[in-house]
Amino acid sequence: MAREGERYVPRRVLVTGGAGFIASHVVDRLLERRETREVTILDAFERSACARNVTSDARCSVVAGDVRDGALVREILRVKAIDTVLHFAAETHVDASFGNSLAFTETNVIGTHVALEAARRCGTIERFVHVSTDEVYGETLVDGGSEGTSVLAPTNPYSASKAAAEMLVVAYGTSYNLPYVITRGNNVYGPRQYPEKVIPKFIHLLRRGARVPIHGDGLALRGYMHVRDAAAAFDVVLRAGENKSIYNIGAREERTVVSVARDLCAIFNRNPEEFLEYVEDRAFNDRRYFVDSSKLEELGWRQEIEWDVGLRETVDWYHRAIDERYWGDVEPALQAHPTHPPTHSPPTRRSLDAAAAAAADADAAADAAV
């Protein structure tokens, strides 16, 4: 296993869902390090993924395809000589899961199973990082969810699919000794986030002078973390996390949805009394998610970006970077209760022969530089 001291060193990394929001920032972070020889992104480029999220770094290559295509995943692992998998590919929007729950099972459960089986058959994977969610704990009304003691109690189809995927990861670790780490993160915000999520949705609506929908009474509590802090957390877990362990990635502070909306109204100089619209709540809306991140902090991670700074930076990014060509038509995402079905188009295969040759050349160059 490639290590420097006690820290794991990824060399050739597959990032499923790597053109998405959080994953694209993690890819950027990986490529900041010289020892990362190549990152391969596998992404179906459906609704929330975007080619503009992908770095232009020459060490990053992209394969357009579906994580449920086992032959394609195995081919990537073999040809690219992958040693590390970061499994981000997932359907993630809770609202959509109420109306299209089977699609969440297909991607989040079947897709994870396919990726695990490909990793097992490959035989060269030294670390498989599975990206889960704090929502697998269900409502944490009293104490924060803890990796070792809290019972999983998902309350919606999305979180249930992620909990099921976790069980598969643990089973592969037990049955086949596949080295894994699981993360359970809370809400993340920042540049590149598709506007089905609350903060970019509110930003899009306030930019155009429209009212923002508040589910129910707006008092549901969530932790919100800037995406750069989240990417730093994934980097720490990848390199210093203990094999077959679970790590929460949580913000220090909790905020109600309505307080988030009011903070954004202040940035846009909008009167909340005029621009907040209370709408029917979700079929079920957990009142509170909060997790204990002390285990992660023991590895050296700290949340660094303050809320006011991160929120204003995010608004500035959307002002500067977004136009109608970034994601295409986002109108369905801006509805109070998006129910758009995930669009699972057949995967597009790309030849990996040239990539294999390039990988060999890169290895030779890296070895010569040492």
Tab-separated table of C-alpha atoms in Angstrom:
chain	number	residue	atom	x	y	z
A	1	MET	CA	0.000	0.000	0.000
A	2	ALA	CA	1.404	3.381	-1.031
A	3	ARG	CA	2.152	5.282	2.192
A	4	GLU	CA	4.391	8.052	3.438
A	5	GLY	CA	4.835	7.521	7.167
A	6	GLU	CA	1.361	6.590	8.384
A	7	ARG	CA	-0.568	8.457	5.700
A	8	TYR	CA	-2.097	6.819	2.661
A	9	VAL	CA	-0.916	8.259	-0.662
A	10	PRO	CA	-3.326	7.904	-3.591
A	11	ARG	CA	-1.622	7.753	-6.989
A	12	ARG	CA	-4.285	6.860	-9.542
A	13	VAL	CA	-7.771	7.796	-8.483
A	14	LEU	CA	-11.206	7.088	-9.926
A	15	VAL	CA	-13.832	9.631	-8.851
A	16	THR	CA	-17.350	8.531	-9.722
A	17	GLY	CA	-19.662	11.491	-10.163
A	18	GLY	CA	-16.573	13.673	-10.439
A	19	ALA	CA	-18.266	16.391	-12.514
A	20	GLY	CA	-20.692	17.093	-9.699
A	21	PHE	CA	-20.562	19.760	-7.021
A	22	ILE	CA	-18.543	18.411	-4.087
A	23	ALA	CA	-16.635	15.829	-6.108
A	24	SER	CA	-15.250	18.411	-8.547
A	25	HIS	CA	-13.775	20.367	-5.634
A	26	VAL	CA	-12.270	17.156	-4.245
A	27	VAL	CA	-10.695	16.494	-7.655
A	28	ASP	CA	-9.167	19.977	-7.580
A	29	ARG	CA	-7.765	19.245	-4.138
A	30	LEU	CA	-6.288	15.919	-5.252
A	31	LEU	CA	-4.515	17.569	-8.162
A	32	GLU	CA	-2.907	20.174	-5.932
A	33	ARG	CA	-0.525	17.401	-4.861
A	34	ARG	CA	2.346	16.315	-7.047
A	35	GLU	CA	2.114	12.657	-6.002
A	36	THR	CA	-1.336	12.381	-7.603
A	37	ARG	CA	-0.406	10.986	-10.993
A	38	GLU	CA	-3.856	10.830	-12.536
A	39	VAL	CA	-7.502	11.360	-11.654
A	40	THR	CA	-10.170	9.733	-13.797
A	41	ILE	CA	-13.707	11.069	-13.599
A	42	LEU	CA	-16.607	8.762	-14.427
A	43	ASP	CA	-19.807	10.753	-14.795
A	44	ALA	CA	-23.099	10.281	-16.619
A	45	PHE	CA	-23.393	14.090	-17.054
A	46	GLU	CA	-27.018	14.134	-16.117
A	47	ARG	CA	-28.930	16.972	-14.508
A	48	SER	CA	-26.639	18.366	-11.811
A	49	ALA	CA	-23.238	17.482	-13.284
A	50	CYS	CA	-21.508	19.953	-15.559
A	51	ALA	CA	-18.451	19.819	-17.791
A	52	ARG	CA	-17.557	23.336	-16.623
A	53	ASN	CA	-16.965	21.920	-13.151
A	54	VAL	CA	-14.075	19.796	-14.435
A	55	THR	CA	-10.508	21.013	-14.134
A	56	SER	CA	-8.322	21.514	-17.197
A	57	ASP	CA	-5.349	19.874	-15.456
A	58	ALA	CA	-3.691	17.454	-17.890
A	59	ARG	CA	-3.604	14.757	-15.204
A	60	CYS	CA	-7.410	14.626	-15.171
A	61	SER	CA	-9.308	12.576	-17.750
A	62	VAL	CA	-13.038	12.110	-18.151
A	63	VAL	CA	-15.080	9.067	-19.115
A	64	ALA	CA	-18.739	9.707	-19.883
A	65	GLY	CA	-20.683	6.751	-18.583
A	66	ASP	CA	-22.915	5.237	-15.945
A	67	VAL	CA	-21.580	3.790	-12.692
A	68	ARG	CA	-24.097	0.952	-13.085
A	69	ASP	CA	-22.196	-0.284	-16.152
A	70	GLY	CA	-19.972	-2.903	-14.536
A	71	ALA	CA	-17.968	-3.660	-17.662
A	72	LEU	CA	-17.111	0.006	-18.078
A	73	VAL	CA	-16.108	0.447	-14.436
A	74	ARG	CA	-13.912	-2.674	-14.556
A	75	GLU	CA	-12.288	-1.454	-17.776
A	76	ILE	CA	-11.423	1.885	-16.191
A	77	LEU	CA	-9.935	0.228	-13.117
A	78	ARG	CA	-7.836	-2.106	-15.260
A	79	VAL	CA	-6.640	0.258	-17.967
A	80	LYS	CA	-5.980	3.184	-15.654
A	81	ALA	CA	-4.340	0.989	-12.998
A	82	ILE	CA	-6.556	2.605	-10.355
A	83	ASP	CA	-5.508	2.211	-6.718
A	84	THR	CA	-8.125	4.488	-5.112
A	85	VAL	CA	-11.861	4.943	-5.643
A	86	LEU	CA	-13.826	7.945	-4.396
A	87	HIS	CA	-17.469	7.003	-4.897
A	88	PHE	CA	-19.542	10.187	-5.156
A	89	ALA	CA	-21.964	9.154	-7.925
A	90	ALA	CA	-25.482	9.346	-6.506
A	91	GLU	CA	-28.936	10.810	-6.732
A	92	THR	CA	-29.035	13.225	-3.802
A	93	HIS	CA	-32.141	15.411	-3.796
A	94	VAL	CA	-34.616	14.443	-1.081
A	95	ASP	CA	-37.608	16.129	-2.739
A	96	ALA	CA	-37.095	14.142	-5.935
A	97	SER	CA	-36.766	10.905	-3.969
A	98	PHE	CA	-40.353	11.149	-2.742
A	99	GLY	CA	-41.654	10.986	-6.306
A	100	ASN	CA	-38.989	8.808	-7.962
A	101	SER	CA	-37.688	6.522	-5.248
A	102	LEU	CA	-36.818	3.591	-7.523
A	103	ALA	CA	-34.376	5.763	-9.465
A	104	PHE	CA	-32.554	6.436	-6.194
A	105	THR	CA	-32.284	2.714	-5.520
A	106	GLU	CA	-30.942	2.143	-9.024
A	107	THR	CA	-28.121	4.671	-8.738
A	108	ASN	CA	-27.372	4.755	-5.027
A	109	VAL	CA	-27.721	1.053	-4.215
A	110	ILE	CA	-27.176	-0.789	-7.500
A	111	GLY	CA	-24.528	1.712	-8.620
A	112	THR	CA	-22.625	1.267	-5.368
A	113	HIS	CA	-22.883	-2.515	-5.618
A	114	VAL	CA	-21.524	-2.421	-9.167
A	115	ALA	CA	-18.603	-0.200	-8.117
A	116	LEU	CA	-17.798	-2.471	-5.167
A	117	GLU	CA	-17.892	-5.603	-7.276
A	118	ALA	CA	-15.637	-4.010	-9.888
A	119	ALA	CA	-13.199	-3.005	-7.145
A	120	ARG	CA	-13.245	-6.519	-5.700
A	121	ARG	CA	-12.617	-8.163	-9.057
A	122	CYS	CA	-9.895	-5.670	-9.902
A	123	GLY	CA	-7.846	-6.729	-6.888
A	124	THR	CA	-5.636	-3.621	-6.838
A	125	ILE	CA	-7.834	-1.171	-4.918
A	126	GLU	CA	-6.083	0.036	-1.781
A	127	ARG	CA	-8.810	2.419	-0.618
A	128	PHE	CA	-12.513	2.736	-1.459
A	129	VAL	CA	-14.062	5.908	-0.041
A	130	HIS	CA	-17.843	5.727	0.029
A	131	VAL	CA	-19.626	9.067	0.288
A	132	SER	CA	-22.768	8.795	2.401
A	133	THR	CA	-24.872	11.354	4.289
A	134	ASP	CA	-25.788	12.402	7.810
A	135	GLU	CA	-29.397	11.699	6.867
A	136	VAL	CA	-28.840	7.976	7.459
A	137	TYR	CA	-29.110	8.775	11.186
A	138	GLY	CA	-32.627	10.143	10.756
A	139	GLU	CA	-33.710	12.936	13.055
A	140	THR	CA	-31.055	13.771	15.659
A	141	LEU	CA	-33.286	15.758	17.990
A	142	VAL	CA	-31.149	15.520	21.137
A	143	ASP	CA	-27.566	14.514	20.422
A	144	GLY	CA	-25.544	14.612	17.242
A	145	GLY	CA	-25.223	11.414	15.232
A	146	SER	CA	-22.182	9.392	16.273
A	147	GLU	CA	-20.338	6.974	13.989
A	148	GLY	CA	-20.001	4.221	16.573
A	149	THR	CA	-23.155	4.369	18.681
A	150	SER	CA	-26.036	5.848	16.692
A	151	VAL	CA	-28.525	3.506	15.048
A	152	LEU	CA	-29.250	4.165	11.384
A	153	ALA	CA	-32.856	5.325	11.059
A	154	PRO	CA	-33.376	6.902	7.607
A	155	THR	CA	-36.726	8.616	7.114
A	156	ASN	CA	-36.942	9.207	3.349
A	157	PRO	CA	-36.192	7.180	0.207
A	158	TYR	CA	-32.943	9.057	-0.445
A	159	SER	CA	-31.442	8.422	2.985
A	160	ALA	CA	-32.710	4.832	2.963
A	161	SER	CA	-30.877	4.198	-0.314
A	162	LYS	CA	-27.672	5.652	1.140
A	163	ALA	CA	-27.993	3.517	4.283
A	164	ALA	CA	-28.477	0.425	2.121
A	165	ALA	CA	-25.384	1.340	0.111
A	166	GLU	CA	-23.379	1.652	3.330
A	167	MET	CA	-24.377	-1.876	4.304
A	168	LEU	CA	-23.019	-3.171	1.011
A	169	VAL	CA	-19.721	-1.359	1.571
A	170	VAL	CA	-19.351	-2.839	5.051
A	171	ALA	CA	-20.277	-6.292	3.749
A	172	TYR	CA	-17.595	-6.118	1.049
A	173	GLY	CA	-15.085	-5.084	3.676
A	174	THR	CA	-16.030	-8.039	5.853
A	175	SER	CA	-16.517	-10.697	3.174
A	176	TYR	CA	-13.758	-9.736	0.742
A	177	ASN	CA	-11.477	-7.584	2.894
A	178	LEU	CA	-12.017	-4.617	0.588
A	179	PRO	CA	-10.363	-1.610	2.266
A	180	TYR	CA	-12.953	1.126	2.718
A	181	VAL	CA	-13.751	4.353	4.518
A	182	ILE	CA	-17.284	5.771	4.784
A	183	THR	CA	-18.090	9.462	5.209
A	184	ARG	CA	-21.371	10.914	6.465
A	185	GLY	CA	-21.599	14.592	5.635
A	186	ASN	CA	-24.076	17.349	6.372
A	187	ASN	CA	-25.288	20.086	4.015
A	188	VAL	CA	-22.573	21.600	1.847
A	189	TYR	CA	-22.797	24.881	-0.064
A	190	GLY	CA	-20.548	26.924	-2.337
A	191	PRO	CA	-19.599	27.452	-5.987
A	192	ARG	CA	-20.782	24.945	-8.633
A	193	GLN	CA	-23.805	23.641	-6.720
A	194	TYR	CA	-26.843	22.825	-8.857
A	195	PRO	CA	-29.820	25.010	-7.887
A	196	GLU	CA	-32.098	22.218	-6.693
A	197	LYS	CA	-30.417	22.627	-3.287
A	198	VAL	CA	-31.631	25.312	-0.928
A	199	ILE	CA	-28.829	27.907	-1.023
A	200	PRO	CA	-28.229	28.079	-4.797
A	201	LYS	CA	-31.990	27.864	-5.372
A	202	PHE	CA	-32.581	30.872	-3.133
A	203	ILE	CA	-29.710	32.740	-4.815
A	204	HIS	CA	-31.148	32.113	-8.290
A	205	LEU	CA	-34.606	33.243	-7.240
A	206	LEU	CA	-33.449	36.359	-5.399
A	207	ARG	CA	-31.251	37.355	-8.342
A	208	ARG	CA	-34.325	37.525	-10.549
A	209	GLY	CA	-36.466	39.219	-7.907
A	210	ALA	CA	-38.624	36.155	-7.221
A	211	ARG	CA	-39.894	34.884	-3.888
A	212	VAL	CA	-38.152	31.948	-2.217
A	213	PRO	CA	-40.186	28.930	-1.032
A	214	ILE	CA	-39.885	27.958	2.635
A	215	HIS	CA	-41.048	24.428	3.412
A	216	GLY	CA	-43.451	24.284	6.344
A	217	ASP	CA	-42.497	26.655	9.150
A	218	GLY	CA	-38.876	26.899	7.968
A	219	LEU	CA	-37.530	25.867	11.367
A	220	ALA	CA	-35.837	22.636	10.294
A	221	LEU	CA	-32.259	22.746	11.596
A	222	ARG	CA	-29.297	21.866	9.404
A	223	GLY	CA	-25.531	22.238	9.517
A	224	TYR	CA	-24.065	24.061	6.499
A	225	MET	CA	-20.414	23.690	5.505
A	226	HIS	CA	-18.525	25.473	2.740
A	227	VAL	CA	-17.410	23.124	-0.015
A	228	ARG	CA	-13.703	23.910	0.446
A	229	ASP	CA	-13.941	22.786	4.060
A	230	ALA	CA	-15.735	19.656	2.886
A	231	ALA	CA	-13.054	18.960	0.258
A	232	ALA	CA	-10.384	19.360	2.930
A	233	ALA	CA	-12.267	16.859	5.096
A	234	PHE	CA	-12.334	14.297	2.291
A	235	ASP	CA	-8.617	14.810	1.759
A	236	VAL	CA	-7.924	14.123	5.436
A	237	VAL	CA	-10.169	11.050	5.525
A	238	LEU	CA	-8.593	9.680	2.351
A	239	ARG	CA	-5.034	10.068	3.582
A	240	ALA	CA	-5.299	9.615	7.344
A	241	GLY	CA	-8.577	7.770	7.901
A	242	GLU	CA	-8.444	4.348	9.485
A	243	ASN	CA	-9.332	1.393	7.267
A	244	LYS	CA	-12.922	0.138	7.656
A	245	SER	CA	-13.938	3.234	9.597
A	246	ILE	CA	-16.720	5.811	9.351
A	247	TYR	CA	-16.233	9.570	9.696
A	248	ASN	CA	-18.837	12.286	10.138
A	249	ILE	CA	-18.204	15.551	8.295
A	250	GLY	CA	-20.256	18.175	10.087
A	251	ALA	CA	-20.419	21.928	10.533
A	252	ARG	CA	-19.957	23.555	13.941
A	253	GLU	CA	-23.200	25.508	13.865
A	254	GLU	CA	-26.820	24.765	13.035
A	255	ARG	CA	-29.146	27.096	11.152
A	256	THR	CA	-32.830	27.047	10.359
A	257	VAL	CA	-33.817	27.171	6.719
A	258	VAL	CA	-35.662	30.437	7.284
A	259	SER	CA	-32.568	32.026	8.855
A	260	VAL	CA	-30.542	31.017	5.789
A	261	ALA	CA	-33.158	32.680	3.589
A	262	ARG	CA	-33.060	35.839	5.709
A	263	ASP	CA	-29.256	35.988	5.500
A	264	LEU	CA	-29.469	35.781	1.715
A	265	CYS	CA	-32.182	38.439	1.617
A	266	ALA	CA	-29.823	40.729	3.533
A	267	ILE	CA	-27.060	40.198	0.959
A	268	PHE	CA	-29.482	40.951	-1.885
A	269	ASN	CA	-31.034	43.868	0.015
A	270	ARG	CA	-34.456	42.216	-0.177
A	271	ASN	CA	-37.161	42.531	2.470
A	272	PRO	CA	-37.762	39.036	3.898
A	273	GLU	CA	-41.384	39.856	4.620
A	274	GLU	CA	-41.900	40.328	0.889
A	275	PHE	CA	-39.601	37.642	-0.509
A	276	LEU	CA	-40.214	34.626	1.748
A	277	GLU	CA	-43.118	32.413	0.703
A	278	TYR	CA	-44.178	29.655	3.087
A	279	VAL	CA	-45.303	26.551	1.185
A	280	GLU	CA	-46.480	23.045	1.983
A	281	ASP	CA	-43.835	20.963	3.713
A	282	ARG	CA	-42.254	17.801	2.328
A	283	ALA	CA	-44.038	14.496	2.814
A	284	PHE	CA	-41.721	14.131	5.798
A	285	ASN	CA	-39.117	16.678	6.821
A	286	ASP	CA	-36.658	15.810	9.578
A	287	ARG	CA	-36.574	18.618	12.119
A	288	ARG	CA	-32.867	18.341	12.813
A	289	TYR	CA	-29.720	16.767	11.428
A	290	PHE	CA	-26.563	17.263	13.421
A	291	VAL	CA	-23.463	15.111	13.648
A	292	ASP	CA	-20.485	14.849	15.938
A	293	SER	CA	-17.268	15.396	13.938
A	294	SER	CA	-14.803	14.938	16.800
A	295	LYS	CA	-13.451	11.705	15.290
A	296	LEU	CA	-12.546	13.574	12.093
A	297	GLU	CA	-11.068	16.458	14.064
A	298	GLU	CA	-8.744	13.990	15.797
A	299	LEU	CA	-7.158	13.467	12.364
A	300	GLY	CA	-6.368	17.180	12.170
A	301	TRP	CA	-9.311	18.565	10.203
A	302	ARG	CA	-10.881	21.867	11.203
A	303	GLN	CA	-13.732	23.861	9.714
A	304	GLU	CA	-12.168	27.162	8.642
A	305	ILE	CA	-14.588	29.191	6.507
A	306	GLU	CA	-17.002	31.329	8.494
A	307	TRP	CA	-20.650	31.389	7.442
A	308	ASP	CA	-20.874	35.073	6.527
A	309	VAL	CA	-17.697	34.911	4.445
A	310	GLY	CA	-18.611	31.687	2.679
A	311	LEU	CA	-22.170	32.745	1.926
A	312	ARG	CA	-21.165	36.073	0.403
A	313	GLU	CA	-18.414	34.403	-1.634
A	314	THR	CA	-20.977	31.924	-2.938
A	315	VAL	CA	-23.371	34.694	-3.965
A	316	ASP	CA	-20.505	36.495	-5.718
A	317	TRP	CA	-19.617	33.332	-7.627
A	318	TYR	CA	-23.166	32.886	-8.911
A	319	HIS	CA	-23.271	36.541	-9.978
A	320	ARG	CA	-19.987	36.136	-11.835
A	321	ALA	CA	-20.067	32.634	-13.253
A	322	ILE	CA	-23.616	31.609	-13.994
A	323	ASP	CA	-25.443	32.065	-17.250
A	324	GLU	CA	-28.121	30.067	-19.027
A	325	ARG	CA	-25.480	27.793	-20.558
A	326	TYR	CA	-23.964	26.534	-17.297
A	327	TRP	CA	-26.514	23.805	-16.533
A	328	GLY	CA	-29.098	24.539	-19.176
A	329	ASP	CA	-32.732	24.806	-18.119
A	330	VAL	CA	-32.866	24.969	-14.317
A	331	GLU	CA	-36.528	25.976	-14.038
A	332	PRO	CA	-37.680	22.543	-12.781
A	333	ALA	CA	-35.082	22.742	-9.997
A	334	LEU	CA	-36.377	26.119	-8.839
A	335	GLN	CA	-39.852	24.820	-8.056
A	336	ALA	CA	-40.891	24.591	-4.411
A	337	HIS	CA	-41.025	20.786	-4.647
A	338	PRO	CA	-38.911	19.535	-7.575
A	339	THR	CA	-40.103	16.122	-8.713
A	340	HIS	CA	-38.200	15.760	-11.974
A	341	PRO	CA	-37.294	12.131	-12.638
A	342	PRO	CA	-33.577	11.439	-12.884
A	343	THR	CA	-32.716	10.811	-16.511
A	344	HIS	CA	-30.709	7.629	-16.837
A	345	SER	CA	-29.461	7.667	-20.392
A	346	PRO	CA	-27.360	4.785	-21.712
A	347	PRO	CA	-23.672	5.228	-20.905
A	348	THR	CA	-21.351	6.494	-23.588
A	349	ARG	CA	-18.157	4.474	-23.886
A	350	ARG	CA	-14.833	5.954	-24.811
A	351	SER	CA	-11.778	4.009	-25.822
A	352	LEU	CA	-9.226	3.814	-23.023
A	353	ASP	CA	-6.309	2.553	-25.102
A	354	ALA	CA	-4.804	6.024	-25.516
A	355	ALA	CA	-5.327	6.673	-21.827
A	356	ALA	CA	-3.431	3.511	-20.954
A	357	ALA	CA	-0.473	4.625	-23.045
A	358	ALA	CA	-0.580	8.071	-21.476
A	359	ALA	CA	-0.685	6.519	-18.010
A	360	ALA	CA	2.407	4.472	-18.756
A	361	ASP	CA	4.221	7.555	-20.045
A	362	ALA	CA	3.217	9.515	-16.941
A	363	ASP	CA	4.491	6.741	-14.684
A	364	ALA	CA	7.811	6.686	-16.482
A	365	ALA	CA	8.143	10.463	-16.232
A	366	ALA	CA	7.223	10.451	-12.539
A	367	ASP	CA	9.705	7.689	-11.778
A	368	ALA	CA	12.424	9.540	-13.657
A	369	ALA	CA	11.743	12.700	-11.647
A	370	VAL	CA	12.151	10.959	-8.288
